[in-house]
Amino acid sequence: RLACMIHSNRTENKHNKTTEEYSSHGVSLKKTHDFRREIAKHPSLDVFGSGWSVDLPGYKGKPQPFDQKYTTLKKYKFNIVVLPAIAEDYIDEKILDSFLTLTVPVVLGPSTLTDHLPSDSFININEFSDIGSLFNHLENMTEKKYMNHLQSIQSNREDIFEDFSTKENY
């Protein structure tokens, strides 16, 4: 399968920070939530998580039990990851999930991601003018280019896990 997004469809903040704290760092939670809702409508994307309408064409429900998230991700080439990051060195667990399952992360996040991840280990959504051109890129990617992404993930994932996981998780 081509691409999935495992994310809840919520508008409230669940990270113990006020909307003002995010805004003071230049992060618009509304923009992040709006983007997730817009990309979820694309016909090539399967969406998993709570709060989505069952009428959404690509909605597949919640991966249950939660550890099914990894089994689910392994079925896809690409994992859409939308980060509402306030810190420049923020790496979401969804990126680590992609590295674990060898699913290429397609990330909307801070401009500093390449300071922490090799640029060929993920696809930066900010490099595309719109959602249609992003999916055109994913759908028409050559096998060689896709394999280059996977090889980068494989060769860098131990370092990424060590840098961004807690000792308990690692």
GROMACS .gro file of C-alpha atoms in nm:
model
  170
    1ARG     CA    1   0.000   0.000   0.000
    2LEU     CA    2   0.118   0.352  -0.067
    3ALA     CA    3   0.069   0.578   0.235
    4CYS     CA    4  -0.097   0.599   0.573
    5MET     CA    5  -0.136   0.847   0.855
    6ILE     CA    6  -0.190   0.727   1.211
    7HIS     CA    7  -0.311   1.031   1.399
    8SER     CA    8  -0.615   1.141   1.592
    9ASN     CA    9  -0.840   1.411   1.450
   10ARG     CA   10  -0.850   1.647   1.743
   11THR     CA   11  -0.836   2.020   1.782
   12GLU     CA   12  -0.760   2.051   2.151
   13ASN     CA   13  -0.405   2.041   2.280
   14LYS     CA   14  -0.313   1.736   2.485
   15HIS     CA   15   0.050   1.826   2.560
   16ASN     CA   16   0.000   2.038   2.875
   17LYS     CA   17   0.090   2.355   2.688
   18THR     CA   18  -0.146   2.637   2.612
   19THR     CA   19  -0.218   2.745   2.257
   20GLU     CA   20  -0.039   3.070   2.346
   21GLU     CA   21   0.280   2.878   2.432
   22TYR     CA   22   0.277   2.716   2.089
   23SER     CA   23   0.198   3.048   1.920
   24SER     CA   24   0.487   3.221   2.099
   25HIS     CA   25   0.720   2.976   1.920
   26GLY     CA   26   0.562   3.039   1.580
   27VAL     CA   27   0.353   2.721   1.577
   28SER     CA   28  -0.010   2.738   1.469
   29LEU     CA   29  -0.194   2.438   1.608
   30LYS     CA   30  -0.495   2.532   1.395
   31LYS     CA   31  -0.278   2.527   1.083
   32THR     CA   32  -0.139   2.186   1.186
   33HIS     CA   33  -0.486   2.043   1.252
   34ASP     CA   34  -0.623   2.196   0.931
   35PHE     CA   35  -0.339   2.043   0.727
   36ARG     CA   36  -0.404   1.698   0.877
   37ARG     CA   37  -0.773   1.727   0.788
   38GLU     CA   38  -0.691   1.837   0.433
   39ILE     CA   39  -0.434   1.566   0.361
   40ALA     CA   40  -0.666   1.301   0.512
   41LYS     CA   41  -0.905   1.359   0.219
   42HIS     CA   42  -0.653   1.242  -0.041
   43PRO     CA   43  -0.773   0.918  -0.207
   44SER     CA   44  -0.427   0.755  -0.192
   45LEU     CA   45  -0.403   0.791   0.187
   46ASP     CA   46  -0.532   0.545   0.448
   47VAL     CA   47  -0.608   0.715   0.780
   48PHE     CA   48  -0.603   0.550   1.122
   49GLY     CA   49  -0.687   0.701   1.461
   50SER     CA   50  -0.971   0.834   1.671
   51GLY     CA   51  -1.204   1.122   1.596
   52TRP     CA   52  -1.222   1.083   1.218
   53SER     CA   53  -1.554   1.057   1.039
   54VAL     CA   54  -1.640   0.707   0.925
   55ASP     CA   55  -1.745   0.877   0.599
   56LEU     CA   56  -1.384   0.977   0.528
   57PRO     CA   57  -1.300   0.761   0.221
   58GLY     CA   58  -0.962   0.640   0.350
   59TYR     CA   59  -1.059   0.598   0.715
   60LYS     CA   60  -0.960   0.253   0.841
   61GLY     CA   61  -1.037   0.290   1.214
   62LYS     CA   62  -0.802   0.274   1.509
   63PRO     CA   63  -0.516   0.028   1.509
   64GLN     CA   64  -0.622  -0.184   1.807
   65PRO     CA   65  -0.464  -0.300   2.021
   66PHE     CA   66  -0.224  -0.006   2.012
   67ASP     CA   67   0.078  -0.224   1.930
   68GLN     CA   68  -0.097  -0.298   1.600
   69LYS     CA   69   0.037   0.042   1.496
   70TYR     CA   70   0.364  -0.129   1.399
   71THR     CA   71   0.192  -0.410   1.212
   72THR     CA   72  -0.016  -0.148   1.031
   73LEU     CA   73   0.282   0.070   0.937
   74LYS     CA   74   0.474  -0.225   0.791
   75LYS     CA   75   0.207  -0.258   0.522
   76TYR     CA   76   0.285   0.088   0.378
   77LYS     CA   77   0.570   0.248   0.187
   78PHE     CA   78   0.512   0.593   0.340
   79ASN     CA   79   0.391   0.731   0.674
   80ILE     CA   80   0.253   1.087   0.683
   81VAL     CA   81   0.380   1.262   0.998
   82VAL     CA   82   0.254   1.610   1.089
   83LEU     CA   83   0.455   1.765   1.374
   84PRO     CA   84   0.325   2.055   1.583
   85ALA     CA   85   0.680   2.107   1.712
   86ILE     CA   86   0.778   2.401   1.928
   87ALA     CA   87   1.141   2.299   1.965
   88GLU     CA   88   1.380   2.300   1.673
   89ASP     CA   89   1.520   1.965   1.779
   90TYR     CA   90   1.181   1.801   1.826
   91ILE     CA   91   1.149   1.452   1.681
   92ASP     CA   92   0.807   1.293   1.716
   93GLU     CA   93   0.766   0.926   1.805
   94LYS     CA   94   0.586   0.885   1.473
   95ILE     CA   95   0.918   0.941   1.295
   96LEU     CA   96   1.081   0.679   1.517
   97ASP     CA   97   0.788   0.444   1.442
   98SER     CA   98   0.868   0.487   1.072
   99PHE     CA   99   1.235   0.410   1.128
  100LEU     CA  100   1.141   0.103   1.331
  101THR     CA  101   0.907  -0.036   1.064
  102LEU     CA  102   1.109   0.078   0.758
  103THR     CA  103   0.826   0.298   0.641
  104VAL     CA  104   0.957   0.620   0.484
  105PRO     CA  105   0.835   0.917   0.691
  106VAL     CA  106   0.677   1.201   0.494
  107VAL     CA  107   0.710   1.487   0.739
  108LEU     CA  108   0.559   1.830   0.790
  109GLY     CA  109   0.779   1.972   1.063
  110PRO     CA  110   1.040   2.227   1.162
  111SER     CA  111   1.299   2.345   0.911
  112THR     CA  112   1.570   2.199   1.136
  113LEU     CA  113   1.480   1.833   1.072
  114THR     CA  114   1.786   1.787   0.852
  115ASP     CA  115   2.001   1.891   1.148
  116HIS     CA  116   1.891   1.567   1.314
  117LEU     CA  117   1.790   1.330   1.035
  118PRO     CA  118   1.970   1.259   0.708
  119SER     CA  119   1.777   1.437   0.434
  120ASP     CA  120   1.743   1.116   0.232
  121SER     CA  121   1.583   0.929   0.527
  122PHE     CA  122   1.255   1.122   0.500
  123ILE     CA  123   1.049   1.328   0.258
  124ASN     CA  124   0.991   1.689   0.355
  125ILE     CA  125   0.634   1.800   0.285
  126ASN     CA  126   0.749   2.164   0.286
  127GLU     CA  127   0.927   2.099  -0.045
  128PHE     CA  128   0.595   2.055  -0.229
  129SER     CA  129   0.361   2.329  -0.342
  130ASP     CA  130   0.047   2.137  -0.250
  131ILE     CA  131  -0.087   1.799  -0.142
  132GLY     CA  132  -0.151   1.693  -0.503
  133SER     CA  133   0.213   1.743  -0.603
  134LEU     CA  134   0.327   1.555  -0.292
  135PHE     CA  135   0.115   1.251  -0.377
  136ASN     CA  136   0.218   1.271  -0.742
  137HIS     CA  137   0.578   1.246  -0.619
  138LEU     CA  138   0.500   0.950  -0.391
  139GLU     CA  139   0.296   0.765  -0.654
  140ASN     CA  140   0.559   0.809  -0.926
  141MET     CA  141   0.875   0.756  -0.721
  142THR     CA  142   1.117   0.516  -0.887
  143GLU     CA  143   1.204   0.196  -0.706
  144LYS     CA  144   1.568   0.311  -0.695
  145LYS     CA  145   1.477   0.639  -0.520
  146TYR     CA  146   1.249   0.457  -0.276
  147MET     CA  147   1.526   0.206  -0.198
  148ASN     CA  148   1.767   0.496  -0.137
  149HIS     CA  149   1.530   0.625   0.132
  150LEU     CA  150   1.507   0.279   0.290
  151GLN     CA  151   1.884   0.231   0.284
  152SER     CA  152   1.933   0.564   0.456
  153ILE     CA  153   1.681   0.468   0.724
  154GLN     CA  154   1.848   0.131   0.778
  155SER     CA  155   2.198   0.273   0.800
  156ASN     CA  156   2.100   0.558   1.035
  157ARG     CA  157   1.827   0.418   1.255
  158GLU     CA  158   2.047   0.290   1.538
  159ASP     CA  159   2.196   0.639   1.579
  160ILE     CA  160   1.852   0.800   1.557
  161PHE     CA  161   1.708   0.565   1.821
  162GLU     CA  162   2.004   0.626   2.047
  163ASP     CA  163   1.979   1.006   2.008
  164PHE     CA  164   1.603   1.041   2.048
  165SER     CA  165   1.482   0.750   2.261
  166THR     CA  166   1.489   0.721   2.635
  167LYS     CA  167   1.709   0.445   2.774
  168GLU     CA  168   1.392   0.254   2.870
  169ASN     CA  169   1.253   0.270   2.518
  170TYR     CA  170   1.586   0.210   2.346
   0.00000   0.00000   0.00000
